[in-house]
Tab-separated table of C-alpha atoms and ligand atoms in Angstrom:
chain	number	residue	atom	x	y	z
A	1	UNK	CA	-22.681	3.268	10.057
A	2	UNK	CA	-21.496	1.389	13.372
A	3	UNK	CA	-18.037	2.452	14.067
A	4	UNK	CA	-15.860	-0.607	15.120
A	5	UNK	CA	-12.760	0.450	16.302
A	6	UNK	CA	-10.138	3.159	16.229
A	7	UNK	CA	-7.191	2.963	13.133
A	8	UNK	CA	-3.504	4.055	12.835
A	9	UNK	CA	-4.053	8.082	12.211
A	10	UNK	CA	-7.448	7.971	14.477
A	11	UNK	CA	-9.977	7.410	12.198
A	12	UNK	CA	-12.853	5.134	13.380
A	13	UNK	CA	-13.160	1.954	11.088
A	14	UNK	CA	-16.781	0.759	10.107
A	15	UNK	CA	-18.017	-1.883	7.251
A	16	UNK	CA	-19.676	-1.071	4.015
A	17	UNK	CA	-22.968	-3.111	3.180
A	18	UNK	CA	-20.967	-4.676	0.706
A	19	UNK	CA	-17.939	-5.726	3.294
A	20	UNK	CA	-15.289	-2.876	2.381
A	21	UNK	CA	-13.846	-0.896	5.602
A	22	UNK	CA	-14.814	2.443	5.586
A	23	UNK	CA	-12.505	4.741	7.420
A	24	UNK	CA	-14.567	7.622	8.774
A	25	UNK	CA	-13.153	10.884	10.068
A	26	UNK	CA	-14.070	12.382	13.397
A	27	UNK	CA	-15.907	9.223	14.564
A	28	UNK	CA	-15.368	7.195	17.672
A	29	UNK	CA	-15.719	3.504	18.537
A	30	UNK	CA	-19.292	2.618	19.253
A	31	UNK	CA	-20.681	5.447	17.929
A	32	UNK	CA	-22.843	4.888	14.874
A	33	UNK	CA	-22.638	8.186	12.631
A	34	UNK	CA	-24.336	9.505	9.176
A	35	UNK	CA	-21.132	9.400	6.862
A	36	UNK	CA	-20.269	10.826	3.817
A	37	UNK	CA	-18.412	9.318	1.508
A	38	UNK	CA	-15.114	11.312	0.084
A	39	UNK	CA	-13.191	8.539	-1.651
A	40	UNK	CA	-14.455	4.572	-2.671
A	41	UNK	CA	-11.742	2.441	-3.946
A	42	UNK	CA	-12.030	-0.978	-4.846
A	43	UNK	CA	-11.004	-2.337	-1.354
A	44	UNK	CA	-12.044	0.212	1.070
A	45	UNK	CA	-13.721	3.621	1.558
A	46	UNK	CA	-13.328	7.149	3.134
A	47	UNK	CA	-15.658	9.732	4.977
A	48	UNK	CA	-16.843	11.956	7.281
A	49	UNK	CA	-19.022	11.515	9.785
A	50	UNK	CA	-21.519	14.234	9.289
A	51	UNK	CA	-23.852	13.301	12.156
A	52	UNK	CA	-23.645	11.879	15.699
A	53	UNK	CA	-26.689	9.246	15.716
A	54	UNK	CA	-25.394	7.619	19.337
A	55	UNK	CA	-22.835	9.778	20.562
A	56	UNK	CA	-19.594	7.934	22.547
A	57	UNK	CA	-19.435	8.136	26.033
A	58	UNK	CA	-16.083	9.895	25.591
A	59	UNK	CA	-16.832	12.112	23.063
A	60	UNK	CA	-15.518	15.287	23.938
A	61	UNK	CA	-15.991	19.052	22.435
A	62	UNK	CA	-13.068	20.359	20.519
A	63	UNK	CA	-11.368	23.310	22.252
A	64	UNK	CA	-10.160	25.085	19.714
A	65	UNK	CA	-11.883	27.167	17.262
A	66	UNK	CA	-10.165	25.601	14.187
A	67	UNK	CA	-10.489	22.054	14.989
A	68	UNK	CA	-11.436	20.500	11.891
A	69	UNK	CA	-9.993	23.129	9.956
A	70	UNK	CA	-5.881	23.238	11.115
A	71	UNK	CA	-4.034	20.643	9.880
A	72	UNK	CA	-3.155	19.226	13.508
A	73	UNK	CA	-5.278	18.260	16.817
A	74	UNK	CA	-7.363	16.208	14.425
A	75	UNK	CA	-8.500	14.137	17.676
A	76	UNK	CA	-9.505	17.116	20.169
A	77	UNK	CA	-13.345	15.045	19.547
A	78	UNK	CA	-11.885	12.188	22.465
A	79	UNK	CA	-11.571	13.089	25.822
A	80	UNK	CA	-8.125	13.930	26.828
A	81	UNK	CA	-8.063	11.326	29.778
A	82	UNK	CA	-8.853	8.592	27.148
A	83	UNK	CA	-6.725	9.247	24.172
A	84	UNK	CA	-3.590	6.952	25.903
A	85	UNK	CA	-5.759	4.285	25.735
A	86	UNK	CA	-7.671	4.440	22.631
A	87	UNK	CA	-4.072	4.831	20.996
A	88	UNK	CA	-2.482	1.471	22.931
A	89	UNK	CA	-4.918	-0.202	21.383
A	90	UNK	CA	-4.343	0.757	18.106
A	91	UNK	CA	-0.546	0.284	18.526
A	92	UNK	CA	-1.008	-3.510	19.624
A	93	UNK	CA	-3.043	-3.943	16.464
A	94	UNK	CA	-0.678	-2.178	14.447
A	95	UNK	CA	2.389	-4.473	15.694
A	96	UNK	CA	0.263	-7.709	15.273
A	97	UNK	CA	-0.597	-6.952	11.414
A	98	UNK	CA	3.040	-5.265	10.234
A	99	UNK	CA	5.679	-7.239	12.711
A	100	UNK	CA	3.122	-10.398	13.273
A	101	UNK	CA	4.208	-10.333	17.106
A	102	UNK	CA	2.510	-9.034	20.398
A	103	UNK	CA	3.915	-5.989	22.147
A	104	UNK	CA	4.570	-6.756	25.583
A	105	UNK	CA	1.931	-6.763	28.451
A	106	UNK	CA	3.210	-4.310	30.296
A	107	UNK	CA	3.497	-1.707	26.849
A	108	UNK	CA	1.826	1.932	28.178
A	109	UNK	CA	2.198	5.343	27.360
A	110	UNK	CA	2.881	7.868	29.638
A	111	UNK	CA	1.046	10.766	29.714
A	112	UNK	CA	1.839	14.617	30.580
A	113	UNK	CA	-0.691	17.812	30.045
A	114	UNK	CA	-2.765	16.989	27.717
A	115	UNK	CA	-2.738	20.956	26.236
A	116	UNK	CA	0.383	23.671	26.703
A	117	UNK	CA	2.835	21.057	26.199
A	118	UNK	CA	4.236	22.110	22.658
A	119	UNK	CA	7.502	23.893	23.010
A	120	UNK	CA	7.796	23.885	19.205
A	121	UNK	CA	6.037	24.483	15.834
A	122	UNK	CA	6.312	25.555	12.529
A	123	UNK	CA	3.851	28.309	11.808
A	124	UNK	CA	3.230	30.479	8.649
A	125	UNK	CA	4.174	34.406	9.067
A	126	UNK	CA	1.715	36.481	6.832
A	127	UNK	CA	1.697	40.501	6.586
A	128	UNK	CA	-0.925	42.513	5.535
A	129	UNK	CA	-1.435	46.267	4.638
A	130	UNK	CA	-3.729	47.993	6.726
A	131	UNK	CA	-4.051	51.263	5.595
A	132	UNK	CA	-0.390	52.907	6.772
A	133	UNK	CA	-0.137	49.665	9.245
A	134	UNK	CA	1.103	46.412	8.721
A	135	UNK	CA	-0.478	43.446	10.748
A	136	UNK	CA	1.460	40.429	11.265
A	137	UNK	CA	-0.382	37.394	11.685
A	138	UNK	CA	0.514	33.578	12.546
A	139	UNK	CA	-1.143	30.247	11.168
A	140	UNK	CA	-1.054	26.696	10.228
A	141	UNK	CA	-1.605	25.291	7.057
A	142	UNK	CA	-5.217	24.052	6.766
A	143	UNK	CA	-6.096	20.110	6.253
A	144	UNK	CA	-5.564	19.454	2.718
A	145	UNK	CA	-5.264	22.421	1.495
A	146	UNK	CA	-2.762	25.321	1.015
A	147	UNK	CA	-4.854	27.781	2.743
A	148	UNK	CA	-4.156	29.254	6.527
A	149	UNK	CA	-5.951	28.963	9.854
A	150	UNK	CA	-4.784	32.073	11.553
A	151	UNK	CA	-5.023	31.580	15.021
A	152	UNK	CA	-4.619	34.311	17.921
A	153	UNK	CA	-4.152	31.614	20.430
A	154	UNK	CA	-3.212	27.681	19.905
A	155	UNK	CA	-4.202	25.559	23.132
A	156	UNK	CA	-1.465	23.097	22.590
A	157	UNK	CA	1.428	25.442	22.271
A	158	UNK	CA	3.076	26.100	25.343
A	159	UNK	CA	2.392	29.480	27.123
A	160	UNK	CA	5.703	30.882	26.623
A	161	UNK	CA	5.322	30.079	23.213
A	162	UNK	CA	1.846	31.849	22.540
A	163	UNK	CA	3.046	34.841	24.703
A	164	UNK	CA	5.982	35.327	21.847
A	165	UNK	CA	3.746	35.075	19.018
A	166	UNK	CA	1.437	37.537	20.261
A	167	UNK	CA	4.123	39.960	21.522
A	168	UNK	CA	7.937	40.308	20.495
A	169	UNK	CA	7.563	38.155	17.083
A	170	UNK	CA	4.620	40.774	16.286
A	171	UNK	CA	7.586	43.457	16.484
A	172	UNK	CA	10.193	41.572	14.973
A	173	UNK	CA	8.511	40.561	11.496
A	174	UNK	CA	7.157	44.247	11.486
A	175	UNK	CA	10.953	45.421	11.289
A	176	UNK	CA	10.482	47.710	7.833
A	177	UNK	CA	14.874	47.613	7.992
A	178	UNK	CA	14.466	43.615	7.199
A	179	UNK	CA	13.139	41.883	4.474
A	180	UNK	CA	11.448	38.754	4.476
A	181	UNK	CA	9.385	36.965	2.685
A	182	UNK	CA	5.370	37.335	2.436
A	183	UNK	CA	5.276	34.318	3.751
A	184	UNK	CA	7.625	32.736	6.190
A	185	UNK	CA	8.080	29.334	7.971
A	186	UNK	CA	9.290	29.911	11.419
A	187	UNK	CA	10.600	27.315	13.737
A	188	UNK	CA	9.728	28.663	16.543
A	189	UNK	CA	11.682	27.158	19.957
A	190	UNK	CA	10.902	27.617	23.865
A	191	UNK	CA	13.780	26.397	26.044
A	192	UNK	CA	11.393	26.176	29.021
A	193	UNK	CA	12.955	29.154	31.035
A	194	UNK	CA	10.782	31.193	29.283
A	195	UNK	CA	13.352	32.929	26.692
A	196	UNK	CA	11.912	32.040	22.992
A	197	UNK	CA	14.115	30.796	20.157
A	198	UNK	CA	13.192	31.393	16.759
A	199	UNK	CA	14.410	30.268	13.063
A	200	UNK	CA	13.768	30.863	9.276
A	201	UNK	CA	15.369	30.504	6.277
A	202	UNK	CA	17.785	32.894	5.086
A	203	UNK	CA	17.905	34.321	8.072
A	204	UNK	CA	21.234	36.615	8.616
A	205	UNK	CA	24.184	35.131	10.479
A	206	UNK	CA	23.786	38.331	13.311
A	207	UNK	CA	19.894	37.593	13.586
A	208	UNK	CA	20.962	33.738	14.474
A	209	UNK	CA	23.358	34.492	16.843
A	210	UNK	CA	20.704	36.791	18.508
A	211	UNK	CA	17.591	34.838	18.145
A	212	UNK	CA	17.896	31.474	17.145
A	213	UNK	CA	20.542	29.923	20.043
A	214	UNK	CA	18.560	27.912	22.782
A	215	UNK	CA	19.532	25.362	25.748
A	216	UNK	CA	17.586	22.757	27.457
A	217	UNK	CA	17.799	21.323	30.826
A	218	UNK	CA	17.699	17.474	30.668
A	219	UNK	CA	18.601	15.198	33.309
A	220	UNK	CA	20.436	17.923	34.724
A	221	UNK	CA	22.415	18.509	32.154
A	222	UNK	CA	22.633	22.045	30.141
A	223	UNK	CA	22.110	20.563	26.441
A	224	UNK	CA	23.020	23.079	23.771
A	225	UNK	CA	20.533	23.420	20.224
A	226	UNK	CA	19.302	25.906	18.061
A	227	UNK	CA	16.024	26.488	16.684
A	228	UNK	CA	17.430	25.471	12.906
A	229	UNK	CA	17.596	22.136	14.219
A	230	UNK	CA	16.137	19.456	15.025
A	231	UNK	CA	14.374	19.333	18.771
A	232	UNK	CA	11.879	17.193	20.451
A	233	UNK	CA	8.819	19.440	21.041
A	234	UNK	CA	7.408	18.475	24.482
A	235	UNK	CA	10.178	19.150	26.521
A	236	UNK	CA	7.807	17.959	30.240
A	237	UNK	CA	7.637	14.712	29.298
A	238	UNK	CA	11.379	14.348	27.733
A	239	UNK	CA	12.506	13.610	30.802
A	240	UNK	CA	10.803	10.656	31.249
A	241	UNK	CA	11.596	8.777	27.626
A	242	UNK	CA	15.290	10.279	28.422
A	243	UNK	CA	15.055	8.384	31.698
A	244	UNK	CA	13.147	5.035	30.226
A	245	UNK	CA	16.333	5.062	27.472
A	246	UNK	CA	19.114	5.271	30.427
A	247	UNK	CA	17.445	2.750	32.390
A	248	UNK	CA	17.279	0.297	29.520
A	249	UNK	CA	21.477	1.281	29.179
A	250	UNK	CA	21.869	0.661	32.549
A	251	UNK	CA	19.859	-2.965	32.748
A	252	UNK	CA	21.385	-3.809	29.396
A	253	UNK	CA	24.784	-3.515	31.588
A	254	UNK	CA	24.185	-4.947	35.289
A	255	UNK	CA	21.991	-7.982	33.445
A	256	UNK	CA	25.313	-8.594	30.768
A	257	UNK	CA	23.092	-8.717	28.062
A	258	UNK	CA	24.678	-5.251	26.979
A	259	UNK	CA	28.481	-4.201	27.156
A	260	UNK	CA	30.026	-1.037	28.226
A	261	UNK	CA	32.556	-1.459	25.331
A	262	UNK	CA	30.775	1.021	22.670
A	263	UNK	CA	27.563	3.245	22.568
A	264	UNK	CA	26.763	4.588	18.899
A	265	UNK	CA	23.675	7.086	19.029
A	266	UNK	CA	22.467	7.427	15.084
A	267	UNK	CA	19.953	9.919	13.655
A	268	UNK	CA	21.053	11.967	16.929
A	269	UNK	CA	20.427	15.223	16.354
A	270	UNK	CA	22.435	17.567	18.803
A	271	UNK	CA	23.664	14.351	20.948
A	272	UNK	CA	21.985	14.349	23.838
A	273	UNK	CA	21.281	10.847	24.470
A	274	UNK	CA	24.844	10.458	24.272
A	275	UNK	CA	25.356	13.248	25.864
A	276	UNK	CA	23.712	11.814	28.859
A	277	UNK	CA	25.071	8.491	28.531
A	278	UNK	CA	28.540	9.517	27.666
A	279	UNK	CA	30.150	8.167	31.613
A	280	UNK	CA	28.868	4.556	30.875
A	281	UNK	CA	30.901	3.705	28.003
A	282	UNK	CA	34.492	3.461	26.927
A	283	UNK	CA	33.958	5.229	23.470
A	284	UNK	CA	30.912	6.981	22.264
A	285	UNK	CA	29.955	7.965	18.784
A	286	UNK	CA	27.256	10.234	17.179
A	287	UNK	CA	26.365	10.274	13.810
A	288	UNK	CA	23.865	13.131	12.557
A	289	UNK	CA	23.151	13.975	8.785
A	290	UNK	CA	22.393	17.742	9.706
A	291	UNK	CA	25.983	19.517	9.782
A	292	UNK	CA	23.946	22.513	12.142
A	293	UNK	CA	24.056	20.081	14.549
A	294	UNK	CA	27.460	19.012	15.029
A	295	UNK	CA	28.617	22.232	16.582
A	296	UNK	CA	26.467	21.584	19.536
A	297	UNK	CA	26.940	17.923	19.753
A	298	UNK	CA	30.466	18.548	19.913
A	299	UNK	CA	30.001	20.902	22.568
A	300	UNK	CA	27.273	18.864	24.709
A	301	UNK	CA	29.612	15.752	24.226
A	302	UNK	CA	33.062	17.714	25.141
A	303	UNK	CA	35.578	16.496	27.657
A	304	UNK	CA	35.627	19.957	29.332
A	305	UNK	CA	32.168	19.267	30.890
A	306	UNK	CA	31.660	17.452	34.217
A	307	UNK	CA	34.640	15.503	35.021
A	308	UNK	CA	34.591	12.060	32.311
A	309	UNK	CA	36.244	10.066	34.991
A	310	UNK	CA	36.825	7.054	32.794
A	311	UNK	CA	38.336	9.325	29.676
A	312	UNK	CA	35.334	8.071	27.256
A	313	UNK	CA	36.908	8.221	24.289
A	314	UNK	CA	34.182	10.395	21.854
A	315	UNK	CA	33.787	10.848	18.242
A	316	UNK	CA	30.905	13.265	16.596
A	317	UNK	CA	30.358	12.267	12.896
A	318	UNK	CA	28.293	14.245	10.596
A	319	UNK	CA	27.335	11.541	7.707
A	320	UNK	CA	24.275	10.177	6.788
A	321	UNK	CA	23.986	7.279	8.790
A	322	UNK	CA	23.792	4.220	6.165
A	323	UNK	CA	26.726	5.983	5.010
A	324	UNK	CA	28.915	5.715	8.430
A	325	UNK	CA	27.724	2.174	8.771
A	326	UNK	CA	28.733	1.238	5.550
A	327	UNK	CA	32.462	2.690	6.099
A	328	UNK	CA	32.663	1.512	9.902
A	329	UNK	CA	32.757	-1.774	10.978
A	330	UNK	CA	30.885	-2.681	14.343
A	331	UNK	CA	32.982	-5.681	15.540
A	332	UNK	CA	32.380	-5.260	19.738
A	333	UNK	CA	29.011	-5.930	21.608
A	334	UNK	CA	27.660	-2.697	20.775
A	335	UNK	CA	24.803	-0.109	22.314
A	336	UNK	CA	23.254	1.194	19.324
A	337	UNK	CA	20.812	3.970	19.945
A	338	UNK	CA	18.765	4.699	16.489
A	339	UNK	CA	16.071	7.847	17.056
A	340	UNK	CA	15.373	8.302	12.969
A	341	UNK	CA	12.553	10.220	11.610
A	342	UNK	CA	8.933	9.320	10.649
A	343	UNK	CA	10.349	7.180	7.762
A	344	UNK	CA	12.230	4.476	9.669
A	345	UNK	CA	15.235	3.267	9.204
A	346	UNK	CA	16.664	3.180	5.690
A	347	UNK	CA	17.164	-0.463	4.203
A	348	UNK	CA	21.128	-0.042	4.587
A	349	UNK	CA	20.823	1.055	7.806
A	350	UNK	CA	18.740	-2.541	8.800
A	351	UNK	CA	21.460	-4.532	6.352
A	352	UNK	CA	24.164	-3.005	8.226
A	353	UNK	CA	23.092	-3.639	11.745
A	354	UNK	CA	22.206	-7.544	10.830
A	355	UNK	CA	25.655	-7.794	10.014
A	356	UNK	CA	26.837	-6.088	12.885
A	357	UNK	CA	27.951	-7.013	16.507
A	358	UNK	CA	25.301	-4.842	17.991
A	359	UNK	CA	23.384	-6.689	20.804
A	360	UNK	CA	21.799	-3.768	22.226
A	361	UNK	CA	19.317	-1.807	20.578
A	362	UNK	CA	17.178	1.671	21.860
A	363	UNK	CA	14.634	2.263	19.044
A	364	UNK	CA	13.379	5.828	19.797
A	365	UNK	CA	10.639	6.471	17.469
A	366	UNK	CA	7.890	9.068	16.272
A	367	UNK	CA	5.806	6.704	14.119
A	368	UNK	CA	4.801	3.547	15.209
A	369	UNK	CA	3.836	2.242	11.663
A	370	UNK	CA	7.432	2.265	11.114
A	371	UNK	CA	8.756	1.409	13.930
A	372	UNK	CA	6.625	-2.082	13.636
A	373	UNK	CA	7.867	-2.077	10.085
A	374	UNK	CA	11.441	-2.319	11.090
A	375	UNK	CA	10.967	-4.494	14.138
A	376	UNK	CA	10.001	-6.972	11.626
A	377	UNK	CA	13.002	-7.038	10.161
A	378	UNK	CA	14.821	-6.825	12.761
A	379	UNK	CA	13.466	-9.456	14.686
A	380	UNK	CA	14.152	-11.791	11.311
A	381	UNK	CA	18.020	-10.848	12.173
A	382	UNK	CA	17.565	-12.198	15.847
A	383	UNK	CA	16.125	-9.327	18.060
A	384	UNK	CA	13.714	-9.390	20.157
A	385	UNK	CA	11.701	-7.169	21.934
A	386	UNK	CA	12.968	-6.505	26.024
A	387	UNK	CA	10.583	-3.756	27.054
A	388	UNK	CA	8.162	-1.059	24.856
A	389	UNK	CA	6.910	2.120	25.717
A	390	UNK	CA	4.459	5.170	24.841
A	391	UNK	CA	5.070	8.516	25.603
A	392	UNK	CA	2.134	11.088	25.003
A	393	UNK	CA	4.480	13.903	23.375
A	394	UNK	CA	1.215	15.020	20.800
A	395	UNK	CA	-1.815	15.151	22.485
A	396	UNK	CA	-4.962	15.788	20.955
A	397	UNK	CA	-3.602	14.180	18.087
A	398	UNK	CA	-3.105	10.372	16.654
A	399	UNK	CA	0.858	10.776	17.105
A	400	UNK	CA	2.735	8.744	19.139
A	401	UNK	CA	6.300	8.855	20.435
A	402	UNK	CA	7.744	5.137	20.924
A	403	UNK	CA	11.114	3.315	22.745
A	404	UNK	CA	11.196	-0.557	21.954
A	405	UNK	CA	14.474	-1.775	23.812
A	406	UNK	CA	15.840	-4.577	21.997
A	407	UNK	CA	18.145	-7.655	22.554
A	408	UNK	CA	19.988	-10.633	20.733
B	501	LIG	C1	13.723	12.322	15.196
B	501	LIG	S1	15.196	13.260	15.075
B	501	LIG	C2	16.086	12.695	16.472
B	501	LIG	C3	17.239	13.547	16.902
B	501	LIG	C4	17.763	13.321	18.321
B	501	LIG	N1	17.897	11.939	18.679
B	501	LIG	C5	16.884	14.039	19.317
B	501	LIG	O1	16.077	13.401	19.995
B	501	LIG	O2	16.996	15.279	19.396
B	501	LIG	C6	15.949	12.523	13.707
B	501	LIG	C7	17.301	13.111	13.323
B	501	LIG	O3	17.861	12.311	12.262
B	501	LIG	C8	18.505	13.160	11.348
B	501	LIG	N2	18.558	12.378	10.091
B	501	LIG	C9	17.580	12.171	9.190
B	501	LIG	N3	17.985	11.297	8.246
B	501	LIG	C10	19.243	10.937	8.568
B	501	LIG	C11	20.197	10.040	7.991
B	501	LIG	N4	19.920	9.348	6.881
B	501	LIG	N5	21.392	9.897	8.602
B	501	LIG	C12	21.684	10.593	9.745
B	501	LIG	N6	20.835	11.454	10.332
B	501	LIG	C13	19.630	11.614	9.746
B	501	LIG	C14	17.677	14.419	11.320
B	501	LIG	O4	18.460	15.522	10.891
B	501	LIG	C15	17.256	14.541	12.783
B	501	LIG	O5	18.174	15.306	13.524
């Protein structure tokens, strides 16, 4: 099969003899592959490519041992260098067929190290007898399956975070005083300075206080979190989407298509877009569904920290967000900040900021298929898009982090 192009999730798309699209795992525009076929519907196919015939000129080797195995890093088969640009392309496709519009000319995605850069993951915990020892061993869950790839070392976590799983979390899930589970998911959390938070459930309240409390520098700012929570897991190239989203607050301002009046930051975790924002407006509000997170947004948010000159008046809400917009009224020219998860934005959520006054809107997003999804709608309500960016925050995988800024 001749593989035509790349697809949302990084398959490479070919054609059937009989016209159906065939999306073919672990093959790479241009390349024309033996495939096996795992799954033929009436409309469209699915395989594996099973053989090379005319290898891409960026095919690359995988790097780690349980590439094709591990449920992640499913694109570790494209050169590093060209991933950025394989995935652009597939983003302008995917906003042309869901939102029927063009991202701008100028859309990118900016790229950090393409391996080391995770500062976060969930990994399995398994113990096993060994005679009168216990071995403790880390792993991911395998593609489709239940099973685990145990891995010594993982080339995209960060070193700090591979030097903890081989060393002190070795000792601490060997504790014979403790009990946990055969099996554990850990969120496991590197605050860059090199100390290591860690989380699991049921964890006791001493053990949190102890292990599971991080910070993070951003924008030079100390922003408190813990590892229950929810983080953004490649902290080097944070600073640059933190910076993109400021600069669009900023421009929204000087150009008057934004007001300083009111900045609302929903879906925002621990705060700290607001956090960094907080000086630009007259009243700020977070709204976060996770209660664990409004200790530390109320903290990263206080008054006490560098001097508020203007006396921002701040409110931290923990509510579901369609919830708070349904029971708040946005009346003023408003900044609205939305950073939800893969799903998108919930229909109430979309009602309610039709309705609203909001003129300004940051769309921080980890899926793209959604994110084009809801720009549809939104643009049906009178947005449209000012600026859109990429940031590279999965590498070696189809993932991409995106900020649309929008206007009306
Ligand atoms: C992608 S994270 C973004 C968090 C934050 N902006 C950040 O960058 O750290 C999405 C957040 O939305 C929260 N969340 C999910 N569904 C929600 C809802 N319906 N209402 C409010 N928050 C929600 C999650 O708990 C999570 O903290």
């Amino acid at each position: 099969m001749l593989i035509e192009k790349m697809v949302q999730g990084g398959e490479g798309m070919a054609r059937l003899p009989d016209g159906r699209v065939c999306f073919v795992k672990g093959a790479l525009p241009g390349e024309r592959c033996r495939v096996e076929i795992t799954l033929s519907k009436k409309d469209f196919a699915r395989g594996v490519a099973m053989e090379i015939l005319d290898a891409s000129e960026y095919r690359a080797q995988p790097r780690c041992p349980l590439y094709g195995r591990c449920g992640g890093c499913s694109l570790q088969h494209l050169a590093s260098e060209k991933q950025a640009e394989f995935i652009e392309h597939v983003e302008r496709e995917n906003f042309r067929r869901l939102a029927h519009t063009d991202l701008p000319d100028s859309f990118c995605i900016r790229t950090g190290n393409p391996w080391g850069y995770r500062n976060r993951a969930r990994v399995v915990v398994s113990r096993d007898r060994a005679g009168d020892r216990e071995i403790v061993r880390f792993g991911f869950r395998e593609q489709e399956s239940n099973r685990i790839a145990f891995f010594k070392e993982c080339p995209v976590l960060t070193p700090a975070l591979n030097a903890f799983l081989q060393g002190p979390a070795r000792e601490i899930f060997t504790d014979k005083r403790k009990r946990f589970p055969r099996e554990i998911d850990v969120n496991v959390f590197d605050d860059g300075t090199g100390k290591v938070s860690f989380y699991y459930a049921g964890m006791p309240a001493e053990d949190f206080e102890k292990y599971a409390q991080g910070a993070v520098d951003i924008g030079g700012k100390k922003i408190e979190t813990d590892a229950s929570v929810f983080f953004q897991s490649n902290l080097s190239l944070l600073p640059e989407l933190v910076q993109s989203v400021c600069n669009a607050v900023d421009e929204g301002i000087a150009s008057g298509k934004a007001s300083d009046e009111w900045l609302i930051d929903l879906f925002s975790g621990v705060g700290f877009f607001a956090a960094l924002l907080r000086e630009k407006f007259k009243r700020v509000t977070t709204v976060e569904r996770d209660e664990g997170c409004l200790r530390h947004a109320e903290v990263n948010l206080s008054a006490n920290r560098p001097a508020d000159a203007r006396g921002t008046s701040v409110q931290n809400v923990s509510a579901p967000a369609e919830q708070w917009l349904a029971q708040n009224v946005v009346d003023v020219p408003a900044t609205l900040i939305v950073d939800p998860p893969r799903t998108g934005l919930p229909k109430e959520v979309l009602d309610a900021i039709a309705a609203s006054s909001v003129n300004r809107l940051i769309y921080v997003s980890c899926d793209p298929v959604t994110l084009a999804r809801d720009y549809a709608k939104l643009a049906a309500s009178g947005f449209t898009i000012g600026k859109a960016e990429g940031f590279a925050f999965y590498p070696q995988t189809p993932h991409l982090e995106m900020l649309l800024v929008l206007s009306r």
